[in-house]
PDB file of C-alpha atoms in Angstrom:
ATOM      1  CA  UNK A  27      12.410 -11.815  -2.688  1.00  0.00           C
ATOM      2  CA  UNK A  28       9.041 -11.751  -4.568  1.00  0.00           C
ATOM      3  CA  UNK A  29       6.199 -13.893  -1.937  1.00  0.00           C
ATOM      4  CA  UNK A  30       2.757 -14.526  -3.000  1.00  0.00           C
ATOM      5  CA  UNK A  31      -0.114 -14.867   0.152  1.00  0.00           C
ATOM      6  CA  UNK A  32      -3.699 -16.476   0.073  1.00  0.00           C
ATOM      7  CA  UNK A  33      -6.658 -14.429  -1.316  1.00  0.00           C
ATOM      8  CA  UNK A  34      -8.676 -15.723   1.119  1.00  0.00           C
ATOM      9  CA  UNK A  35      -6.917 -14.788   4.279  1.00  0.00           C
ATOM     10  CA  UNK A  36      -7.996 -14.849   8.193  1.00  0.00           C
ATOM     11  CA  UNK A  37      -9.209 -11.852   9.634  1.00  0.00           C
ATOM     12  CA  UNK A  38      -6.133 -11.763  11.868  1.00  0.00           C
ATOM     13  CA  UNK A  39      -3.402 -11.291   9.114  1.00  0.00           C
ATOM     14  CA  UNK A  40      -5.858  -8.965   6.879  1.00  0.00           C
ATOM     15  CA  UNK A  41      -5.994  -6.681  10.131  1.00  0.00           C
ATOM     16  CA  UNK A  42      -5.527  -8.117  13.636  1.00  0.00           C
ATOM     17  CA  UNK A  43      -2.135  -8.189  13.258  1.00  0.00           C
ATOM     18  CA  UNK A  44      -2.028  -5.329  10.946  1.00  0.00           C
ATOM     19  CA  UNK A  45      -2.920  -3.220  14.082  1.00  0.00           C
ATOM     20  CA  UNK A  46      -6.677  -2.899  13.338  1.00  0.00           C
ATOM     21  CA  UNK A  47      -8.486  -2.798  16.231  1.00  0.00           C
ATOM     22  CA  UNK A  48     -11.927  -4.280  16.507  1.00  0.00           C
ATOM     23  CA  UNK A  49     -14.029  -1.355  15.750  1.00  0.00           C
ATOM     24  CA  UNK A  50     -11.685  -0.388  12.690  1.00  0.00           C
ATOM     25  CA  UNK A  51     -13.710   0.992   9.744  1.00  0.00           C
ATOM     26  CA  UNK A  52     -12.345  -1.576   7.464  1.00  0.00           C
ATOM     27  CA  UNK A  53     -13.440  -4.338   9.474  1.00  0.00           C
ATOM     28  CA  UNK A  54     -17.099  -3.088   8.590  1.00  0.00           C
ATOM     29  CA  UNK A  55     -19.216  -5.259   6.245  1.00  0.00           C
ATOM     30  CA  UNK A  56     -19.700  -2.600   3.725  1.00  0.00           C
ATOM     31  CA  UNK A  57     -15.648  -2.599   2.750  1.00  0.00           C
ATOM     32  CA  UNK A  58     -15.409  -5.863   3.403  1.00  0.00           C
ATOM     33  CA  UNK A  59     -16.437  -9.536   1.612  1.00  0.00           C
ATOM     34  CA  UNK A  60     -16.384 -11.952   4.486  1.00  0.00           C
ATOM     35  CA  UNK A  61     -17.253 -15.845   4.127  1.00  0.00           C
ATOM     36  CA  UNK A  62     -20.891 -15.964   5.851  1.00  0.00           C
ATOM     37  CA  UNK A  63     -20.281 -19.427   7.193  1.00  0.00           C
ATOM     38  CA  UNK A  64     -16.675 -18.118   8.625  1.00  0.00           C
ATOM     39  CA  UNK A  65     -16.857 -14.922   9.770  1.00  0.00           C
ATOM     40  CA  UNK A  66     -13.102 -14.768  10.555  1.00  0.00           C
ATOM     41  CA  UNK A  67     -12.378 -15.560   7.223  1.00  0.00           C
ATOM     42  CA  UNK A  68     -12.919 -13.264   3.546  1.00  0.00           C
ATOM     43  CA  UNK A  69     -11.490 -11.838   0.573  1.00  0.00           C
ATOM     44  CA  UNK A  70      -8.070  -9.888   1.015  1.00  0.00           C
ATOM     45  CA  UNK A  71      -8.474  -6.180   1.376  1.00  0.00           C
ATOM     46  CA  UNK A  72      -4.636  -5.360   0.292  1.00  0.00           C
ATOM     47  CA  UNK A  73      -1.746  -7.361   0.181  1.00  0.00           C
ATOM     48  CA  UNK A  74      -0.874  -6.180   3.714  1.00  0.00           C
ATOM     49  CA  UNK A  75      -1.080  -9.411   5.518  1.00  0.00           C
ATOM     50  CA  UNK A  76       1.900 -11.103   4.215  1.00  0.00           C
ATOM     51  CA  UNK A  77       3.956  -8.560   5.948  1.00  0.00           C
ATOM     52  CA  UNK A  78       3.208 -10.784   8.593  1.00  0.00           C
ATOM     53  CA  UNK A  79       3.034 -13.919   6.870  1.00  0.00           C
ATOM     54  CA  UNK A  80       6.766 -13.208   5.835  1.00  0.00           C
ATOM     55  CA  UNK A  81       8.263 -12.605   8.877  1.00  0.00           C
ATOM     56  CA  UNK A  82       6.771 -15.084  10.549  1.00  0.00           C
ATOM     57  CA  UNK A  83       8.851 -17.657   8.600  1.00  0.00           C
ATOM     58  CA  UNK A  84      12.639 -15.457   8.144  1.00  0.00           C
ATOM     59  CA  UNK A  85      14.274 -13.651  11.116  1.00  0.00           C
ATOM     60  CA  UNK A  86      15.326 -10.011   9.982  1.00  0.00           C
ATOM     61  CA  UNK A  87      16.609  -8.908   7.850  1.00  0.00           C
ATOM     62  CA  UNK A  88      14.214  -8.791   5.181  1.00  0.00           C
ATOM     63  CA  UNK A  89      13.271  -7.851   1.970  1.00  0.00           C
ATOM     64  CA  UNK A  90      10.395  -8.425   0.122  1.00  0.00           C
ATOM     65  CA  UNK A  91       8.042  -7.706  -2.747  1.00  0.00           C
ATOM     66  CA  UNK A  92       4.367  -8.648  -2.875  1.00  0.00           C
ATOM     67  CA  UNK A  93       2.039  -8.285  -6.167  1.00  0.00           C
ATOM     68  CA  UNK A  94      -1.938 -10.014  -6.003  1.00  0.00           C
ATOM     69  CA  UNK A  95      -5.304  -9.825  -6.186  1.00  0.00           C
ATOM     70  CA  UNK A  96      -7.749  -7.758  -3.652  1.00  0.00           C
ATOM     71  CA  UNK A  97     -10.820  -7.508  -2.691  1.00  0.00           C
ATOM     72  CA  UNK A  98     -13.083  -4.370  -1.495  1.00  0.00           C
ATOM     73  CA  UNK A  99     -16.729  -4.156  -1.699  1.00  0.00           C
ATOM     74  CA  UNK A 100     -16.845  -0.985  -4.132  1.00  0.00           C
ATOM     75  CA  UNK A 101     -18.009  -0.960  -7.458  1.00  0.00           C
ATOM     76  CA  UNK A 102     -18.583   2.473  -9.441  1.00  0.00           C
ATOM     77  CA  UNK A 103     -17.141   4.389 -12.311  1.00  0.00           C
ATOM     78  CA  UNK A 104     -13.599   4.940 -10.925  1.00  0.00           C
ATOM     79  CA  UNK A 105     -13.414   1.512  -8.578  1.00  0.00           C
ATOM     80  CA  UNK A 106     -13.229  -2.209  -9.064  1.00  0.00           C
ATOM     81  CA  UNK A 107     -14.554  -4.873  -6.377  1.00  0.00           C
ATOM     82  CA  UNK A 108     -11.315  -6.694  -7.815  1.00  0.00           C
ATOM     83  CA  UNK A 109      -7.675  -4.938  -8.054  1.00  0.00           C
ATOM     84  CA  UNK A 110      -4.169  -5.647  -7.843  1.00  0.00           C
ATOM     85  CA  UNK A 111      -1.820  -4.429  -5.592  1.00  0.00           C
ATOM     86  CA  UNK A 112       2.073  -4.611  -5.291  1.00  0.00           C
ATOM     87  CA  UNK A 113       3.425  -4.441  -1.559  1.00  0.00           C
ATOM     88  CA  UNK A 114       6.995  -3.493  -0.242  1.00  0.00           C
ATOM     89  CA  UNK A 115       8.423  -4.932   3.025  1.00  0.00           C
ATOM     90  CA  UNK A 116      12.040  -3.933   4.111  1.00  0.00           C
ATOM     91  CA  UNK A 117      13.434  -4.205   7.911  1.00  0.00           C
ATOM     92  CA  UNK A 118      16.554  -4.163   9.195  1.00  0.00           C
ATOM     93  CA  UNK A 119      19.176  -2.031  11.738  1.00  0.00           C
ATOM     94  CA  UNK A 120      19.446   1.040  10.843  1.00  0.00           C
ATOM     95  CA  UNK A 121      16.364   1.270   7.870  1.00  0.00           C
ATOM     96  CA  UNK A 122      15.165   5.082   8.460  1.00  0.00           C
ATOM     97  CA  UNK A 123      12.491   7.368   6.241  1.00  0.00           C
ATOM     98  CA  UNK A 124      14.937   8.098   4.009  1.00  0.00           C
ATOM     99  CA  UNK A 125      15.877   4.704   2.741  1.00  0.00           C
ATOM    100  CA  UNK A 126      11.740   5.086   2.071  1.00  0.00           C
ATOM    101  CA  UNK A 127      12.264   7.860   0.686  1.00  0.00           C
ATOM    102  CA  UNK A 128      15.166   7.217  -1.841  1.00  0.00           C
ATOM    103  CA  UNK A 129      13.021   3.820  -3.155  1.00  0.00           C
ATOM    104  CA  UNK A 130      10.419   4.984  -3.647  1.00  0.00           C
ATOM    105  CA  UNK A 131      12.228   8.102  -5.925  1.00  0.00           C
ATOM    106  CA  UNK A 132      14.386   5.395  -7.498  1.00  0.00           C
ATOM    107  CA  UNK A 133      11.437   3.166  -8.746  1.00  0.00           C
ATOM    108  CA  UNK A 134       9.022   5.796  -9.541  1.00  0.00           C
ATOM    109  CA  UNK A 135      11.998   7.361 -12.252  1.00  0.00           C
ATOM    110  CA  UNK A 136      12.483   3.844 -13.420  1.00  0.00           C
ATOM    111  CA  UNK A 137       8.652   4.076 -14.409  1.00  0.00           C
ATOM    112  CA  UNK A 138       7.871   7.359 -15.137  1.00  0.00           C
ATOM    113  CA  UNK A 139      11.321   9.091 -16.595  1.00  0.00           C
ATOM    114  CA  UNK A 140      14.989   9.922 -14.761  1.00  0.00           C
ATOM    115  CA  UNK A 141      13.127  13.603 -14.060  1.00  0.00           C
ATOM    116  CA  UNK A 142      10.245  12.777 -11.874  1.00  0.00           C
ATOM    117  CA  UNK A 143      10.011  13.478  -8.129  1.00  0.00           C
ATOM    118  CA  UNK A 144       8.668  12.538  -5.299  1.00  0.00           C
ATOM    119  CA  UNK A 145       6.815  14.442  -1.907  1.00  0.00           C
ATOM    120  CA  UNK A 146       6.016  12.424   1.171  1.00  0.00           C
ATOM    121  CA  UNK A 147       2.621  13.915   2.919  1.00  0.00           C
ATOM    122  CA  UNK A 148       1.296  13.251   6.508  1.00  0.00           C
ATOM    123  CA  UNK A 149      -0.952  10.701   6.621  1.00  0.00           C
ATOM    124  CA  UNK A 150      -2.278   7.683   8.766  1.00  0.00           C
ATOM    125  CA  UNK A 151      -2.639   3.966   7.955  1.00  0.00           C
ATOM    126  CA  UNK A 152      -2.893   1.724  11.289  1.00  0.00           C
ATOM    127  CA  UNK A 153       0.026  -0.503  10.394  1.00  0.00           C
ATOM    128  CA  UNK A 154       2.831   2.566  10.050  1.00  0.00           C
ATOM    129  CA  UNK A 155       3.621   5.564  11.891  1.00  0.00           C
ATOM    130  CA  UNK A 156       4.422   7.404  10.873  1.00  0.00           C
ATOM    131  CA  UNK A 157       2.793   7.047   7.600  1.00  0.00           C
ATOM    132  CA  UNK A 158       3.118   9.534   4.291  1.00  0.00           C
ATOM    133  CA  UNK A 159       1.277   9.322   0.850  1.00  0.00           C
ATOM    134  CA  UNK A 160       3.599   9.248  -1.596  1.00  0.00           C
ATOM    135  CA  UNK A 161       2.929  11.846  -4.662  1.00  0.00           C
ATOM    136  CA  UNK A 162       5.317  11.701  -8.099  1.00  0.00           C
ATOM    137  CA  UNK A 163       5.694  15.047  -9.737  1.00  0.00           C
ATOM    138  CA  UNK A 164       3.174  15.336 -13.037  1.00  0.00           C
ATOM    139  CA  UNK A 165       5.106  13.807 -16.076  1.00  0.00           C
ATOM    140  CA  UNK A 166       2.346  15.540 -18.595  1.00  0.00           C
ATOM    141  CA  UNK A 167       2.788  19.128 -17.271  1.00  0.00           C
ATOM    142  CA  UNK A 168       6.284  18.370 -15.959  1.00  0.00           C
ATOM    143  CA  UNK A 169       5.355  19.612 -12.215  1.00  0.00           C
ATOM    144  CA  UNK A 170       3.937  23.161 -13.428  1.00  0.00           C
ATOM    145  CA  UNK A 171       0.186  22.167 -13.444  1.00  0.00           C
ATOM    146  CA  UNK A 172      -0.217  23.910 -16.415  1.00  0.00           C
ATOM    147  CA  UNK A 173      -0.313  22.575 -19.864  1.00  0.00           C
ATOM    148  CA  UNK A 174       1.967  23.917 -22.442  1.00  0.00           C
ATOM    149  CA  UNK A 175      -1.315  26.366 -24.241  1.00  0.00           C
ATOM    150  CA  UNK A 176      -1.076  27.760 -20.178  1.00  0.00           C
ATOM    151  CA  UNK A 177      -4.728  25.651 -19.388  1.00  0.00           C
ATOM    152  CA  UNK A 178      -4.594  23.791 -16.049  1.00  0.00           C
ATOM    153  CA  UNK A 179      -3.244  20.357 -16.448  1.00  0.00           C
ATOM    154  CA  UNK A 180      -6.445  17.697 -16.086  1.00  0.00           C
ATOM    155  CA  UNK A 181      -4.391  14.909 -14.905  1.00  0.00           C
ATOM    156  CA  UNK A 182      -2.736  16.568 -11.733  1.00  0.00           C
ATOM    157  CA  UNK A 183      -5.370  19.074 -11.709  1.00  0.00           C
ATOM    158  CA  UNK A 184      -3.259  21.867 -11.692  1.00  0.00           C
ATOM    159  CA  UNK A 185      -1.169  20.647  -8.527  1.00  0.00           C
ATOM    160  CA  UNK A 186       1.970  19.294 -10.506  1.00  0.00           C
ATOM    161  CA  UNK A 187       1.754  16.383  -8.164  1.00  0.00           C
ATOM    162  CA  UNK A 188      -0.081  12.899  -8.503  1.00  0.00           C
ATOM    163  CA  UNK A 189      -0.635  10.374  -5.900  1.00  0.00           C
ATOM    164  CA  UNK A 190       0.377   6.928  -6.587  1.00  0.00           C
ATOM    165  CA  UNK A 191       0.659   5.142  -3.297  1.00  0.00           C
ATOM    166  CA  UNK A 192       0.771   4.807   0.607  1.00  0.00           C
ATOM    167  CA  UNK A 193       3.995   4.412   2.809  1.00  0.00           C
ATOM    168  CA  UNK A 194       5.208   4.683   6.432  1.00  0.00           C
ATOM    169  CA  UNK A 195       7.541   2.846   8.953  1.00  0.00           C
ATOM    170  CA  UNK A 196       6.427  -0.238   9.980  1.00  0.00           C
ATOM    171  CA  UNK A 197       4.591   0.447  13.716  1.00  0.00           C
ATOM    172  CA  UNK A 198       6.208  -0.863  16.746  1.00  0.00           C
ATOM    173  CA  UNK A 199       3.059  -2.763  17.625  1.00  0.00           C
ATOM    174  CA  UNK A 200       3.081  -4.884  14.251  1.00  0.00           C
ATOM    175  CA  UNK A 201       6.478  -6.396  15.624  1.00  0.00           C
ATOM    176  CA  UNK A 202       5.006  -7.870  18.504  1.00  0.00           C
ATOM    177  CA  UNK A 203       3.176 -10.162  16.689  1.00  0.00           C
ATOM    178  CA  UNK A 204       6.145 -11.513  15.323  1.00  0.00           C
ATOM    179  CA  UNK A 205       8.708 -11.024  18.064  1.00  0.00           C
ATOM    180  CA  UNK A 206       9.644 -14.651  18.698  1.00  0.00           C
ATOM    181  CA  UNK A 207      11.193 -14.458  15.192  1.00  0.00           C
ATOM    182  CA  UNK A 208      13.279 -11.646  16.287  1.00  0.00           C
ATOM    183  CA  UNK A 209      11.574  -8.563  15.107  1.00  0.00           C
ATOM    184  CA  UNK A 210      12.285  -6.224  18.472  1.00  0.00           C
ATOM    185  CA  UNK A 211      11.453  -2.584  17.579  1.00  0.00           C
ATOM    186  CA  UNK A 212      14.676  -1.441  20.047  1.00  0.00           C
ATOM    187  CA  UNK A 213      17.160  -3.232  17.597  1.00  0.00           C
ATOM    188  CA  UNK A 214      15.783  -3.229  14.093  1.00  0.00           C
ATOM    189  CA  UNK A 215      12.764  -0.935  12.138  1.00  0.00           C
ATOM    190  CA  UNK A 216      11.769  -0.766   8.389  1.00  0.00           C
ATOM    191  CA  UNK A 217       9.246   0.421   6.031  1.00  0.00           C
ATOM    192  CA  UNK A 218       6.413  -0.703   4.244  1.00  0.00           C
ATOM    193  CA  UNK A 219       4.541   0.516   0.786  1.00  0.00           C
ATOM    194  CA  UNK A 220       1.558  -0.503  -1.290  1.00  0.00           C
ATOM    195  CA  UNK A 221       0.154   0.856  -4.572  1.00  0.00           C
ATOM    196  CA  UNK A 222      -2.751  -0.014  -7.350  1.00  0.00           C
ATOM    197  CA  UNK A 223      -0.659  -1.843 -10.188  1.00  0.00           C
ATOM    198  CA  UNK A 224      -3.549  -0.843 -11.735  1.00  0.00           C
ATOM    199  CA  UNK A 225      -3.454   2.773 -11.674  1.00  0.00           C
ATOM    200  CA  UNK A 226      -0.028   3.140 -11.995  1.00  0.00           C
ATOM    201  CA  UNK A 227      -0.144   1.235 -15.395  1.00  0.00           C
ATOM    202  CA  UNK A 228      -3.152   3.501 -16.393  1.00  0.00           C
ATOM    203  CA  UNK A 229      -0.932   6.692 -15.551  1.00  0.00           C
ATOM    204  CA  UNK A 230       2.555   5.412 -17.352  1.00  0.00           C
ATOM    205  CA  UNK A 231      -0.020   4.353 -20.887  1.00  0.00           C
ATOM    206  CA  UNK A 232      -2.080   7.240 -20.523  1.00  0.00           C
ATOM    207  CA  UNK A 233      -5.274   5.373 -20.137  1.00  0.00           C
ATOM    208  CA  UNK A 234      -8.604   7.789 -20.006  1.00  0.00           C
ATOM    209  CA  UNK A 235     -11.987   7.392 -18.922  1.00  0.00           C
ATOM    210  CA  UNK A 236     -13.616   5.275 -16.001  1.00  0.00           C
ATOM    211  CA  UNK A 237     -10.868   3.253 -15.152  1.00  0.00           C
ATOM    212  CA  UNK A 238      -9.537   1.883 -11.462  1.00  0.00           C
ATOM    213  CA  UNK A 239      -8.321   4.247  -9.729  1.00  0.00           C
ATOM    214  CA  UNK A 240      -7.023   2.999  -6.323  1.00  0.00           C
ATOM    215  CA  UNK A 241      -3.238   3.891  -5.399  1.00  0.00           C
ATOM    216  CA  UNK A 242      -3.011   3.278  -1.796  1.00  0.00           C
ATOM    217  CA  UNK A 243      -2.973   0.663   0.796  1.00  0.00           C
TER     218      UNK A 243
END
């Protein structure tokens, strides 16, 4: 199912329930626009919160997709103060790292060509654990990091790989927020992904120069 959420959102969906706790970083005024005559209110930092906006209205299992407009307080050569975002939700019995892992592969060759591949890295994002960035094997240099005159490849800088988004299973602690709807972390789990739309549709066309750049949640 495709859902759409508010752009102005409360404070507890963008991170409360998202497992922020108070002193988070991204709670700070300097990442984030709040509304100065609500402070518990502001502008949508990544389409996170209707992860829990979703299942507090459908019992598992579920499946959704979430595209929108965010908000961060950055503005520079390679970063917008507006971006879009496209969010993942899937939980159910029996949903493991691999089922993350075989999605994400599946939809980045539907974008980017039947040879790419992916590599899950370590990582940390408060609402999974554990969490991985998500990296799709360079479709200029074809994973060798080296263009075809032998010169390093700019666009994966040499590494063969590119980052396109953040992942991880969905933490135990995000469920109790929603457990009267029957999200119990002993019976069900699932996984959770975000990306730029706008990065990833600068990578696929090729686009050059200062251009958005953010790819994660």
């Amino acid at each position: 199912a495709v859902a759409e959420g508010p752009e102005i959102e409360y404070d507890y969906y963008n991170f409360t329930a998202l497992n922020h706790p108070p002193g988070h970083p991204a709670r700070m005024l300097q990442d984030t626009f709040y509304l100065r005559s609500h402070p518990d209110v502001l502008l949508r930092t990544h389409t996170s919160p209707m992860q829990v906006r979703a299942m507090e209205t459908q019992q598992p299992p579920i499946f959704v997709i979430v595209p929108g407009k965010v908000y961060r307080r950055d503005s520079d050569a390679t970063h917008s103060p507006m971006f879009h975002q496209m969010e993942g939700l899937a939980i159910a019995e029996g949903i493991t790292l691999a089922d993350l892992k075989g999605t994400l592969l599946a939809m980045v060759r539907a974008i980017f060509g039947p040879e790419r591949e992916v590599r899950l890295r370590p990582h940390f994002f408060p609402f999974t654990e554990p969490s991985v960035e998500v990296d799709v094997s360079c479709f200029q240099c074809g994973g060798s990091g080296r263009l075809p005159d032998g010169s390093r490849d700019p666009l994966c800088k040499g590494t063969g790989w590119i980052e396109i988004l953040g992942s991880g299973m969905v933490d135990p602690n995000v469920y109790g927020f929603v457990s009267d709807m029957g999200y119990d972390p002993n019976r069900i789990q699932g996984f959770a992904f975000g990306m730029g739309i706008d990065r990833i549709a600068l990578l696929k066309h090729g686009v050059k120069g200062k251009s958005v750049i953010y790819s994660t949640t």
